[in-house]
Amino acid sequence: MTSDYVGSVVSVKLNNGSTIKGRVLRISPNTISLTELAGKQKKDTLDLFSNEITDLDIVSLPTRQNPDQKQITIMRRDQSPSRRGSSPSPNEMIPDNTTRKQYKKGDAFSVSVTNMSTDFDFQSSNKLFQKETIFDEWRQQDGCLPRHTNSDKLKPTEMVIESEAPIPGPTFDGDFMTDDKIPMVGLTLSKRIALFKRAINCGLSYSHVVSVAGMSVSQMVIQVLGGTCRVSLRNHNKPPVVAALVSSGESGKVAVTSALHLSQHGINVKVVLLATPKGCDGLVNILKKCKCVVEKGLQGLPNVIDIVIDGTQDRSTLLNWPDWMNSVIDWTDQSTAPIVAVDPQHPTQMPRSPTPPKFTCSLGAPLLSQGQTGRLFLIDIGLFPLAFKEEDIPYRSPFFDKFIIPLNRCVKQRINSG
């Protein structure tokens, strides 16, 4: 009713640009009368026609109404007071909160949208949502087993949908074990050479193996150095120093490739070219053009070195035992830098034992004749399961989301070696 707005304080904007503020005295179909006019109005009352009004704002409702139920209404120019009189009164806009009690516990979404008020209690209504019932329906649709008790709570690492049957694991025993409990069979050097030949005959190139192995060794070296704490633009200290010992064998090729990758990451690389590996003359020339220090001996190495990449422990080098081998062992024995050995292949008899490394990188498949390895890591060089199968080697890929994984010797292997 229009009488509910009599006594309200309103602000009226006229089509001539002026604004008049006053209290509503009466409302007729085409006019509105104001009293208690604000400002310098000389009249006690003022009658305004609907065609003179551009906007009308209600500043305050009559004092007989609850201030919390106050509504601000704007009258447009094309809206007459008679239209506004047909709108519901403020008392009619009050939501009926008692209607919420009509619904049962399972009817959380049965409330009509038209009856939802601005103070809808989402927190209490969310408790009515039966999450466990919905999850059980999903499990039944996907053919999974439902949870037997509603008291089970999921851990952050637990799957909501439980698998009906676990994936079967490997059924063979190994000499090594990954952190994911995947066994790895240790190979003799002759067996692994046959495995590599089988993979190369199937299409795997030897240059690809060397390139992937060198990149993986460089990634491991960066992590040992401290990762982004040492190798980043935020490091304002001197760059770390890495010494790469290169022989003419396969380990020397991997060491040269690793040195080239490390030099592109802001690391001060010192290459000790004890013997030039076959086919690596181009890599050595690139290292020289990149202003990497390439030495022919150990005399030019600095006193402070962060990591040593040892590429001198391949089988051909240790069997031939060149003259510089004793000097290398003497130097690594007195050095305090940790050693990363690249795929060591120790024969049964040697004049001296090389310096035990802190980390050892094994390529593709672990060897049984690697001597003291320290922390052993396995590098994915692209050996595929078919090559293992054709050589009758039990195998299941242990890498999953990684390319370098740690290996642990099994208890059986430690007992046999002791």
C-alpha positions as a Markdown table, in Angstrom:
| # | Residue | x | y | z |
|---|---|---|---|---|
| 1 | Met | 0.0 | 0.0 | 0.0 |
| 2 | Thr | 1.2 | 3.6 | -0.8 |
| 3 | Ser | 0.1 | 4.6 | 2.7 |
| 4 | Asp | 3.1 | 2.6 | 4.1 |
| 5 | Tyr | 5.5 | 5.1 | 2.6 |
| 6 | Val | 3.8 | 8.2 | 4.0 |
| 7 | Gly | 6.2 | 9.8 | 6.5 |
| 8 | Ser | 9.3 | 8.5 | 4.7 |
| 9 | Val | 12.2 | 10.9 | 4.0 |
| 10 | Val | 12.9 | 11.0 | 0.3 |
| 11 | Ser | 15.3 | 12.7 | -2.1 |
| 12 | Val | 13.6 | 13.6 | -5.4 |
| 13 | Lys | 15.6 | 14.6 | -8.5 |
| 14 | Leu | 13.7 | 16.7 | -11.0 |
| 15 | Asn | 14.1 | 16.8 | -14.7 |
| 16 | Asn | 15.5 | 20.4 | -14.5 |
| 17 | Gly | 18.5 | 19.0 | -12.6 |
| 18 | Ser | 17.6 | 20.2 | -9.1 |
| 19 | Thr | 17.1 | 17.9 | -6.1 |
| 20 | Ile | 14.5 | 18.3 | -3.3 |
| 21 | Lys | 14.6 | 16.5 | 0.0 |
| 22 | Gly | 11.6 | 16.2 | 2.3 |
| 23 | Arg | 9.1 | 14.0 | 4.1 |
| 24 | Val | 6.2 | 12.4 | 2.2 |
| 25 | Leu | 3.0 | 14.0 | 3.3 |
| 26 | Arg | 0.6 | 12.2 | 0.9 |
| 27 | Ile | 0.6 | 10.2 | -2.3 |
| 28 | Ser | -2.0 | 10.5 | -5.1 |
| 29 | Pro | -2.0 | 8.7 | -8.4 |
| 30 | Asn | -0.2 | 11.5 | -10.3 |
| 31 | Thr | 1.3 | 13.7 | -7.6 |
| 32 | Ile | 3.4 | 13.4 | -4.4 |
| 33 | Ser | 3.3 | 16.0 | -1.7 |
| 34 | Leu | 6.4 | 16.8 | 0.5 |
| 35 | Thr | 6.7 | 18.6 | 3.8 |
| 36 | Glu | 9.6 | 19.5 | 6.1 |
| 37 | Leu | 11.6 | 20.6 | 3.0 |
| 38 | Ala | 15.4 | 20.8 | 3.4 |
| 39 | Gly | 17.4 | 23.7 | 2.2 |
| 40 | Lys | 16.0 | 27.2 | 1.4 |
| 41 | Gln | 12.5 | 26.2 | 0.5 |
| 42 | Lys | 10.0 | 28.9 | 1.5 |
| 43 | Lys | 6.9 | 26.7 | 1.1 |
| 44 | Asp | 5.7 | 24.4 | 3.8 |
| 45 | Thr | 4.5 | 21.8 | 1.4 |
| 46 | Leu | 5.4 | 21.1 | -2.2 |
| 47 | Asp | 3.4 | 19.1 | -4.8 |
| 48 | Leu | 5.3 | 17.3 | -7.5 |
| 49 | Phe | 3.8 | 15.8 | -10.6 |
| 50 | Ser | 5.1 | 12.4 | -11.9 |
| 51 | Asn | 6.2 | 13.9 | -15.2 |
| 52 | Glu | 8.6 | 16.3 | -13.3 |
| 53 | Ile | 10.4 | 13.5 | -11.4 |
| 54 | Thr | 13.5 | 11.8 | -12.8 |
| 55 | Asp | 14.6 | 9.8 | -9.8 |
| 56 | Leu | 13.3 | 9.2 | -6.3 |
| 57 | Asp | 15.4 | 7.7 | -3.5 |
| 58 | Ile | 14.0 | 6.8 | -0.1 |
| 59 | Val | 16.4 | 8.0 | 2.5 |
| 60 | Ser | 14.6 | 6.6 | 5.6 |
| 61 | Leu | 11.3 | 4.8 | 6.3 |
| 62 | Pro | 8.8 | 5.9 | 8.9 |
| 63 | Thr | 10.0 | 5.4 | 12.5 |
| 64 | Arg | 7.2 | 2.9 | 13.1 |
| 65 | Gln | 9.0 | 0.3 | 11.0 |
| 66 | Asn | 12.1 | -1.8 | 11.9 |
| 67 | Pro | 15.2 | -0.1 | 10.6 |
| 68 | Asp | 16.7 | -3.5 | 9.7 |
| 69 | Gln | 13.9 | -4.0 | 7.2 |
| 70 | Lys | 14.7 | -0.8 | 5.3 |
| 71 | Gln | 14.6 | -1.0 | 1.5 |
| 72 | Ile | 16.2 | 1.6 | -0.8 |
| 73 | Thr | 14.0 | 2.0 | -3.9 |
| 74 | Ile | 14.8 | 4.1 | -7.0 |
| 75 | Met | 11.9 | 5.5 | -9.1 |
| 76 | Arg | 12.8 | 5.9 | -12.8 |
| 77 | Arg | 11.4 | 8.7 | -14.9 |
| 78 | Asp | 9.1 | 6.4 | -16.7 |
| 79 | Gln | 7.7 | 5.0 | -13.5 |
| 80 | Ser | 4.8 | 6.8 | -11.8 |
| 81 | Pro | 4.0 | 6.8 | -8.1 |
| 82 | Ser | 0.9 | 4.7 | -8.9 |
| 83 | Arg | 3.2 | 1.9 | -10.2 |
| 84 | Arg | 5.4 | 2.1 | -7.2 |
| 85 | Gly | 2.3 | 1.9 | -4.9 |
| 86 | Ser | 1.6 | -1.6 | -6.4 |
| 87 | Ser | 5.0 | -3.0 | -5.2 |
| 88 | Pro | 5.0 | -5.1 | -2.0 |
| 89 | Ser | 5.5 | -3.3 | 1.3 |
| 90 | Pro | 8.6 | -3.7 | 3.3 |
| 91 | Asn | 6.7 | -6.0 | 5.7 |
| 92 | Glu | 5.8 | -8.3 | 2.8 |
| 93 | Met | 9.5 | -8.6 | 1.8 |
| 94 | Ile | 10.5 | -10.2 | 5.0 |
| 95 | Pro | 11.5 | -13.9 | 4.3 |
| 96 | Asp | 9.8 | -16.6 | 6.3 |
| 97 | Asn | 12.7 | -18.5 | 7.9 |
| 98 | Thr | 10.3 | -21.0 | 9.3 |
| 99 | Thr | 9.8 | -22.6 | 5.9 |
| 100 | Arg | 13.3 | -24.1 | 6.1 |
| 101 | Lys | 12.1 | -26.5 | 8.8 |
| 102 | Gln | 9.6 | -28.1 | 6.4 |
| 103 | Tyr | 12.3 | -30.2 | 4.6 |
| 104 | Lys | 13.7 | -33.5 | 5.7 |
| 105 | Lys | 17.4 | -34.3 | 6.2 |
| 106 | Gly | 17.9 | -35.8 | 2.7 |
| 107 | Asp | 16.2 | -32.9 | 0.9 |
| 108 | Ala | 19.2 | -30.5 | 0.9 |
| 109 | Phe | 18.5 | -29.3 | -2.7 |
| 110 | Ser | 14.7 | -29.4 | -2.6 |
| 111 | Val | 14.3 | -25.8 | -1.5 |
| 112 | Ser | 12.7 | -23.7 | -4.2 |
| 113 | Val | 15.0 | -21.0 | -5.6 |
| 114 | Thr | 12.2 | -18.4 | -5.4 |
| 115 | Asn | 11.9 | -19.0 | -1.6 |
| 116 | Met | 15.7 | -18.7 | -1.0 |
| 117 | Ser | 16.4 | -15.5 | 1.0 |
| 118 | Thr | 19.6 | -13.4 | 1.2 |
| 119 | Asp | 20.5 | -15.0 | 4.5 |
| 120 | Phe | 20.3 | -18.6 | 3.3 |
| 121 | Asp | 22.3 | -20.8 | 5.7 |
| 122 | Phe | 24.7 | -22.6 | 3.4 |
| 123 | Gln | 26.7 | -24.1 | 6.2 |
| 124 | Ser | 23.8 | -26.0 | 7.8 |
| 125 | Ser | 22.4 | -27.0 | 4.5 |
| 126 | Asn | 25.8 | -28.4 | 3.4 |
| 127 | Lys | 25.7 | -30.8 | 6.3 |
| 128 | Leu | 22.6 | -32.4 | 4.7 |
| 129 | Phe | 24.7 | -33.4 | 1.6 |
| 130 | Gln | 25.4 | -37.1 | 1.8 |
| 131 | Lys | 28.9 | -37.3 | 0.4 |
| 132 | Glu | 29.6 | -40.9 | 1.3 |
| 133 | Thr | 26.4 | -42.0 | -0.4 |
| 134 | Ile | 27.4 | -40.2 | -3.6 |
| 135 | Phe | 30.9 | -41.7 | -3.5 |
| 136 | Asp | 29.5 | -45.2 | -3.1 |
| 137 | Glu | 27.3 | -44.7 | -6.1 |
| 138 | Trp | 30.3 | -43.6 | -8.1 |
| 139 | Arg | 32.3 | -46.7 | -7.0 |
| 140 | Gln | 29.4 | -49.0 | -8.0 |
| 141 | Gln | 29.2 | -47.4 | -11.5 |
| 142 | Asp | 32.9 | -47.7 | -12.0 |
| 143 | Gly | 32.9 | -51.4 | -10.8 |
| 144 | Cys | 35.0 | -50.6 | -7.7 |
| 145 | Leu | 34.5 | -51.9 | -4.2 |
| 146 | Pro | 32.4 | -49.7 | -1.9 |
| 147 | Arg | 33.8 | -48.7 | 1.4 |
| 148 | His | 32.4 | -50.9 | 4.2 |
| 149 | Thr | 32.3 | -48.4 | 7.0 |
| 150 | Asn | 31.3 | -44.7 | 7.0 |
| 151 | Ser | 33.8 | -44.0 | 9.7 |
| 152 | Asp | 36.8 | -44.3 | 7.3 |
| 153 | Lys | 38.5 | -41.0 | 6.6 |
| 154 | Leu | 40.6 | -40.4 | 3.5 |
| 155 | Lys | 44.3 | -39.4 | 3.9 |
| 156 | Pro | 45.7 | -36.7 | 1.6 |
| 157 | Thr | 47.6 | -39.3 | -0.4 |
| 158 | Glu | 44.7 | -41.8 | -0.6 |
| 159 | Met | 42.6 | -42.3 | -3.6 |
| 160 | Val | 38.8 | -41.6 | -3.3 |
| 161 | Ile | 38.0 | -44.4 | -5.8 |
| 162 | Glu | 39.6 | -47.7 | -4.6 |
| 163 | Ser | 40.9 | -50.1 | -7.1 |
| 164 | Glu | 39.2 | -53.5 | -7.2 |
| 165 | Ala | 42.5 | -55.4 | -7.5 |
| 166 | Pro | 46.1 | -54.2 | -7.0 |
| 167 | Ile | 48.4 | -54.2 | -9.9 |
| 168 | Pro | 50.6 | -57.3 | -9.7 |
| 169 | Gly | 54.3 | -56.7 | -8.9 |
| 170 | Pro | 57.3 | -58.4 | -10.4 |
| 171 | Thr | 57.6 | -62.1 | -9.6 |
| 172 | Phe | 61.4 | -62.4 | -9.8 |
| 173 | Asp | 64.2 | -61.7 | -7.3 |
| 174 | Gly | 67.0 | -59.3 | -8.0 |
| 175 | Asp | 70.4 | -58.3 | -6.7 |
| 176 | Phe | 69.3 | -54.7 | -6.4 |
| 177 | Met | 66.0 | -53.0 | -5.3 |
| 178 | Thr | 64.6 | -49.6 | -6.1 |
| 179 | Asp | 62.8 | -47.4 | -3.6 |
| 180 | Asp | 59.5 | -48.5 | -5.1 |
| 181 | Lys | 60.4 | -52.2 | -4.4 |
| 182 | Ile | 61.1 | -53.0 | -8.0 |
| 183 | Pro | 63.9 | -55.7 | -8.2 |
| 184 | Met | 66.8 | -55.3 | -10.7 |
| 185 | Val | 69.0 | -58.2 | -11.7 |
| 186 | Gly | 72.7 | -57.5 | -11.6 |
| 187 | Leu | 74.6 | -58.3 | -14.8 |
| 188 | Thr | 78.1 | -59.4 | -15.6 |
| 189 | Leu | 80.0 | -57.2 | -18.0 |
| 190 | Ser | 79.8 | -59.7 | -20.8 |
| 191 | Lys | 76.0 | -60.1 | -20.3 |
| 192 | Arg | 75.5 | -56.3 | -20.4 |
| 193 | Ile | 77.6 | -56.0 | -23.5 |
| 194 | Ala | 75.4 | -58.6 | -25.2 |
| 195 | Leu | 72.3 | -56.6 | -24.0 |
| 196 | Phe | 73.7 | -53.4 | -25.5 |
| 197 | Lys | 74.5 | -55.1 | -28.8 |
| 198 | Arg | 71.0 | -56.5 | -28.9 |
| 199 | Ala | 69.5 | -53.0 | -28.4 |
| 200 | Ile | 71.8 | -51.5 | -31.0 |
| 201 | Asn | 70.9 | -54.1 | -33.5 |
| 202 | Cys | 67.2 | -53.3 | -32.9 |
| 203 | Gly | 67.9 | -49.6 | -33.8 |
| 204 | Leu | 69.2 | -47.9 | -30.6 |
| 205 | Ser | 72.2 | -45.9 | -31.6 |
| 206 | Tyr | 75.4 | -45.8 | -29.5 |
| 207 | Ser | 75.7 | -42.0 | -29.9 |
| 208 | His | 72.2 | -41.6 | -28.4 |
| 209 | Val | 73.2 | -43.7 | -25.4 |
| 210 | Val | 76.3 | -41.5 | -24.8 |
| 211 | Ser | 74.3 | -38.3 | -25.2 |
| 212 | Val | 71.5 | -39.3 | -22.8 |
| 213 | Ala | 74.0 | -40.6 | -20.3 |
| 214 | Gly | 76.0 | -37.4 | -20.3 |
| 215 | Met | 72.9 | -35.3 | -19.9 |
| 216 | Ser | 71.7 | -37.4 | -17.0 |
| 217 | Val | 75.1 | -37.3 | -15.3 |
| 218 | Ser | 75.1 | -33.5 | -15.6 |
| 219 | Gln | 71.6 | -33.3 | -14.1 |
| 220 | Met | 72.8 | -35.4 | -11.2 |
| 221 | Val | 75.9 | -33.2 | -10.7 |
| 222 | Ile | 73.7 | -30.1 | -10.5 |
| 223 | Gln | 71.5 | -31.7 | -7.9 |
| 224 | Val | 74.5 | -32.7 | -5.8 |
| 225 | Leu | 75.9 | -29.1 | -6.1 |
| 226 | Gly | 72.7 | -27.9 | -4.5 |
| 227 | Gly | 70.3 | -27.4 | -7.4 |
| 228 | Thr | 68.8 | -23.9 | -7.7 |
| 229 | Cys | 70.6 | -22.8 | -4.5 |
| 230 | Arg | 74.0 | -22.9 | -6.3 |
| 231 | Val | 73.1 | -22.9 | -10.0 |
| 232 | Ser | 70.8 | -19.9 | -10.6 |
| 233 | Leu | 70.8 | -16.2 | -11.3 |
| 234 | Arg | 70.1 | -15.5 | -7.6 |
| 235 | Asn | 73.5 | -17.0 | -6.7 |
| 236 | His | 75.9 | -14.0 | -6.4 |
| 237 | Asn | 78.8 | -16.1 | -5.2 |
| 238 | Lys | 81.4 | -17.6 | -7.5 |
| 239 | Pro | 80.1 | -20.4 | -9.7 |
| 240 | Pro | 80.8 | -24.0 | -8.6 |
| 241 | Val | 83.9 | -25.7 | -10.0 |
| 242 | Val | 83.6 | -29.2 | -11.5 |
| 243 | Ala | 86.6 | -31.3 | -12.7 |
| 244 | Ala | 85.9 | -34.0 | -15.3 |
| 245 | Leu | 88.6 | -36.7 | -15.7 |
| 246 | Val | 88.4 | -38.1 | -19.2 |
| 247 | Ser | 89.9 | -41.3 | -20.5 |
| 248 | Ser | 89.8 | -43.0 | -23.9 |
| 249 | Gly | 87.0 | -45.5 | -22.9 |
| 250 | Glu | 83.3 | -45.3 | -22.8 |
| 251 | Ser | 83.1 | -43.6 | -19.5 |
| 252 | Gly | 85.4 | -40.8 | -20.8 |
| 253 | Lys | 82.9 | -40.1 | -23.6 |
| 254 | Val | 80.1 | -39.7 | -21.1 |
| 255 | Ala | 82.3 | -37.5 | -19.0 |
| 256 | Val | 83.1 | -35.2 | -22.0 |
| 257 | Thr | 79.4 | -35.0 | -22.9 |
| 258 | Ser | 78.5 | -34.1 | -19.3 |
| 259 | Ala | 81.2 | -31.4 | -19.2 |
| 260 | Leu | 79.7 | -29.8 | -22.3 |
| 261 | His | 76.2 | -29.7 | -20.7 |
| 262 | Leu | 77.5 | -28.3 | -17.4 |
| 263 | Ser | 79.4 | -25.6 | -19.2 |
| 264 | Gln | 76.1 | -24.3 | -20.6 |
| 265 | His | 74.6 | -23.9 | -17.1 |
| 266 | Gly | 77.0 | -21.4 | -15.7 |
| 267 | Ile | 79.3 | -23.9 | -14.1 |
| 268 | Asn | 83.1 | -23.5 | -14.2 |
| 269 | Val | 84.2 | -26.8 | -15.8 |
| 270 | Lys | 87.8 | -28.0 | -15.9 |
| 271 | Val | 88.3 | -30.9 | -18.3 |
| 272 | Val | 91.4 | -33.1 | -17.7 |
| 273 | Leu | 91.9 | -34.8 | -21.0 |
| 274 | Leu | 94.1 | -37.8 | -19.9 |
| 275 | Ala | 93.3 | -39.5 | -23.2 |
| 276 | Thr | 91.0 | -38.4 | -26.1 |
| 277 | Pro | 88.1 | -40.7 | -26.6 |
| 278 | Lys | 87.5 | -41.9 | -30.1 |
| 279 | Gly | 85.0 | -39.8 | -31.9 |
| 280 | Cys | 85.0 | -36.9 | -29.3 |
| 281 | Asp | 87.4 | -34.5 | -31.1 |
| 282 | Gly | 84.4 | -32.3 | -32.0 |
| 283 | Leu | 83.2 | -32.1 | -28.5 |
| 284 | Val | 86.6 | -31.2 | -27.2 |
| 285 | Asn | 86.9 | -28.4 | -29.8 |
| 286 | Ile | 83.4 | -27.1 | -28.7 |
| 287 | Leu | 84.6 | -27.0 | -25.1 |
| 288 | Lys | 87.7 | -25.0 | -26.1 |
| 289 | Lys | 85.5 | -22.5 | -28.0 |
| 290 | Cys | 83.2 | -22.2 | -25.0 |
| 291 | Lys | 86.3 | -21.1 | -23.0 |
| 292 | Cys | 86.3 | -24.2 | -20.9 |
| 293 | Val | 89.7 | -25.1 | -19.5 |
| 294 | Val | 91.0 | -28.3 | -21.1 |
| 295 | Glu | 94.2 | -29.6 | -19.5 |
| 296 | Lys | 96.4 | -32.5 | -20.5 |
| 297 | Gly | 97.2 | -33.4 | -16.9 |
| 298 | Leu | 96.3 | -32.8 | -13.3 |
| 299 | Gln | 98.8 | -30.0 | -12.7 |
| 300 | Gly | 96.6 | -27.1 | -13.8 |
| 301 | Leu | 93.6 | -28.0 | -11.6 |
| 302 | Pro | 92.7 | -25.5 | -8.8 |
| 303 | Asn | 92.9 | -26.4 | -5.2 |
| 304 | Val | 89.2 | -25.9 | -4.5 |
| 305 | Ile | 86.9 | -28.2 | -6.5 |
| 306 | Asp | 83.3 | -28.9 | -5.7 |
| 307 | Ile | 82.8 | -32.2 | -7.6 |
| 308 | Val | 84.9 | -34.6 | -9.6 |
| 309 | Ile | 83.4 | -36.5 | -12.5 |
| 310 | Asp | 85.5 | -39.7 | -12.8 |
| 311 | Gly | 85.4 | -41.1 | -16.3 |
| 312 | Thr | 88.5 | -43.3 | -16.0 |
| 313 | Gln | 87.1 | -46.5 | -14.5 |
| 314 | Asp | 85.9 | -48.3 | -17.6 |
| 315 | Arg | 87.1 | -51.8 | -18.2 |
| 316 | Ser | 89.5 | -51.1 | -21.1 |
| 317 | Thr | 91.3 | -48.4 | -19.1 |
| 318 | Leu | 91.7 | -50.4 | -16.0 |
| 319 | Leu | 92.9 | -53.5 | -17.9 |
| 320 | Asn | 95.5 | -51.5 | -19.8 |
| 321 | Trp | 96.5 | -49.5 | -16.7 |
| 322 | Pro | 98.1 | -46.4 | -18.4 |
| 323 | Asp | 101.0 | -44.6 | -16.7 |
| 324 | Trp | 98.8 | -41.7 | -15.6 |
| 325 | Met | 96.4 | -44.0 | -13.7 |
| 326 | Asn | 98.5 | -44.0 | -10.5 |
| 327 | Ser | 98.7 | -40.2 | -10.6 |
| 328 | Val | 94.9 | -40.0 | -10.9 |
| 329 | Ile | 94.4 | -42.3 | -7.9 |
| 330 | Asp | 97.0 | -40.3 | -5.8 |
| 331 | Trp | 95.2 | -37.0 | -6.7 |
| 332 | Thr | 91.7 | -38.3 | -5.9 |
| 333 | Asp | 92.8 | -39.8 | -2.7 |
| 334 | Gln | 94.1 | -36.5 | -1.3 |
| 335 | Ser | 91.2 | -34.5 | -2.8 |
| 336 | Thr | 88.3 | -33.6 | -0.5 |
| 337 | Ala | 85.8 | -33.1 | -3.3 |
| 338 | Pro | 83.1 | -35.8 | -3.7 |
| 339 | Ile | 83.5 | -38.1 | -6.7 |
| 340 | Val | 80.8 | -39.1 | -9.2 |
| 341 | Ala | 82.0 | -42.3 | -10.9 |
| 342 | Val | 80.6 | -42.9 | -14.4 |
| 343 | Asp | 79.7 | -46.6 | -14.9 |
| 344 | Pro | 82.8 | -48.2 | -13.3 |
| 345 | Gln | 83.7 | -51.6 | -14.6 |
| 346 | His | 86.3 | -53.3 | -12.4 |
| 347 | Pro | 88.2 | -56.4 | -13.5 |
| 348 | Thr | 89.0 | -59.1 | -11.0 |
| 349 | Gln | 92.7 | -58.0 | -10.7 |
| 350 | Met | 94.1 | -54.5 | -10.7 |
| 351 | Pro | 97.4 | -53.1 | -9.6 |
| 352 | Arg | 95.6 | -50.6 | -7.3 |
| 353 | Ser | 92.0 | -50.0 | -6.3 |
| 354 | Pro | 90.6 | -46.7 | -7.6 |
| 355 | Thr | 89.4 | -44.1 | -5.0 |
| 356 | Pro | 85.9 | -45.1 | -3.8 |
| 357 | Pro | 83.4 | -42.6 | -5.1 |
| 358 | Lys | 80.6 | -41.0 | -3.2 |
| 359 | Phe | 78.1 | -41.5 | -6.0 |
| 360 | Thr | 78.1 | -44.0 | -8.9 |
| 361 | Cys | 76.0 | -43.8 | -12.1 |
| 362 | Ser | 75.2 | -47.1 | -13.8 |
| 363 | Leu | 74.0 | -47.0 | -17.4 |
| 364 | Gly | 70.8 | -48.9 | -18.2 |
| 365 | Ala | 71.4 | -52.0 | -16.1 |
| 366 | Pro | 73.5 | -52.4 | -12.9 |
| 367 | Leu | 76.7 | -54.4 | -12.9 |
| 368 | Leu | 77.9 | -56.8 | -10.3 |
| 369 | Ser | 81.6 | -55.9 | -10.8 |
| 370 | Gln | 81.6 | -52.2 | -9.8 |
| 371 | Gly | 83.6 | -52.3 | -6.7 |
| 372 | Gln | 82.8 | -49.8 | -4.0 |
| 373 | Thr | 80.0 | -47.6 | -5.4 |
| 374 | Gly | 78.9 | -45.4 | -2.6 |
| 375 | Arg | 75.3 | -44.3 | -3.4 |
| 376 | Leu | 74.3 | -46.1 | -6.5 |
| 377 | Phe | 72.1 | -44.6 | -9.2 |
| 378 | Leu | 70.6 | -46.1 | -12.3 |
| 379 | Ile | 70.3 | -43.9 | -15.5 |
| 380 | Asp | 67.6 | -44.5 | -18.1 |
| 381 | Ile | 69.4 | -44.6 | -21.5 |
| 382 | Gly | 66.5 | -46.0 | -23.5 |
| 383 | Leu | 67.0 | -49.8 | -23.1 |
| 384 | Phe | 63.6 | -51.3 | -23.9 |
| 385 | Pro | 62.0 | -54.4 | -22.4 |
| 386 | Leu | 62.3 | -56.4 | -25.6 |
| 387 | Ala | 66.1 | -56.4 | -25.5 |
| 388 | Phe | 66.0 | -57.8 | -22.0 |
| 389 | Lys | 63.5 | -60.4 | -23.0 |
| 390 | Glu | 65.6 | -61.6 | -26.0 |
| 391 | Glu | 68.6 | -62.0 | -23.7 |
| 392 | Asp | 66.5 | -63.9 | -21.1 |
| 393 | Ile | 67.0 | -61.2 | -18.4 |
| 394 | Pro | 64.0 | -60.7 | -16.0 |
| 395 | Tyr | 63.1 | -57.0 | -16.2 |
| 396 | Arg | 60.4 | -54.5 | -15.4 |
| 397 | Ser | 61.0 | -50.8 | -16.1 |
| 398 | Pro | 61.7 | -49.2 | -12.7 |
| 399 | Phe | 61.8 | -45.5 | -13.8 |
| 400 | Phe | 58.1 | -44.5 | -14.0 |
| 401 | Asp | 58.2 | -40.7 | -13.7 |
| 402 | Lys | 62.0 | -40.4 | -13.3 |
| 403 | Phe | 65.0 | -40.9 | -15.4 |
| 404 | Ile | 67.6 | -41.3 | -12.6 |
| 405 | Ile | 66.7 | -43.5 | -9.7 |
| 406 | Pro | 68.6 | -44.8 | -6.6 |
| 407 | Leu | 69.4 | -48.5 | -6.2 |
| 408 | Asn | 69.9 | -50.4 | -3.0 |
| 409 | Arg | 71.7 | -53.7 | -2.8 |
| 410 | Cys | 69.5 | -56.6 | -1.5 |
| 411 | Val | 70.4 | -58.4 | 1.7 |
| 412 | Lys | 71.1 | -61.5 | -0.4 |
| 413 | Gln | 73.6 | -59.7 | -2.4 |
| 414 | Arg | 75.4 | -58.3 | 0.6 |
| 415 | Ile | 75.6 | -61.7 | 2.3 |
| 416 | Asn | 77.0 | -63.4 | -0.9 |
| 417 | Ser | 79.5 | -60.6 | -1.4 |
| 418 | Gly | 80.7 | -60.9 | 2.2 |
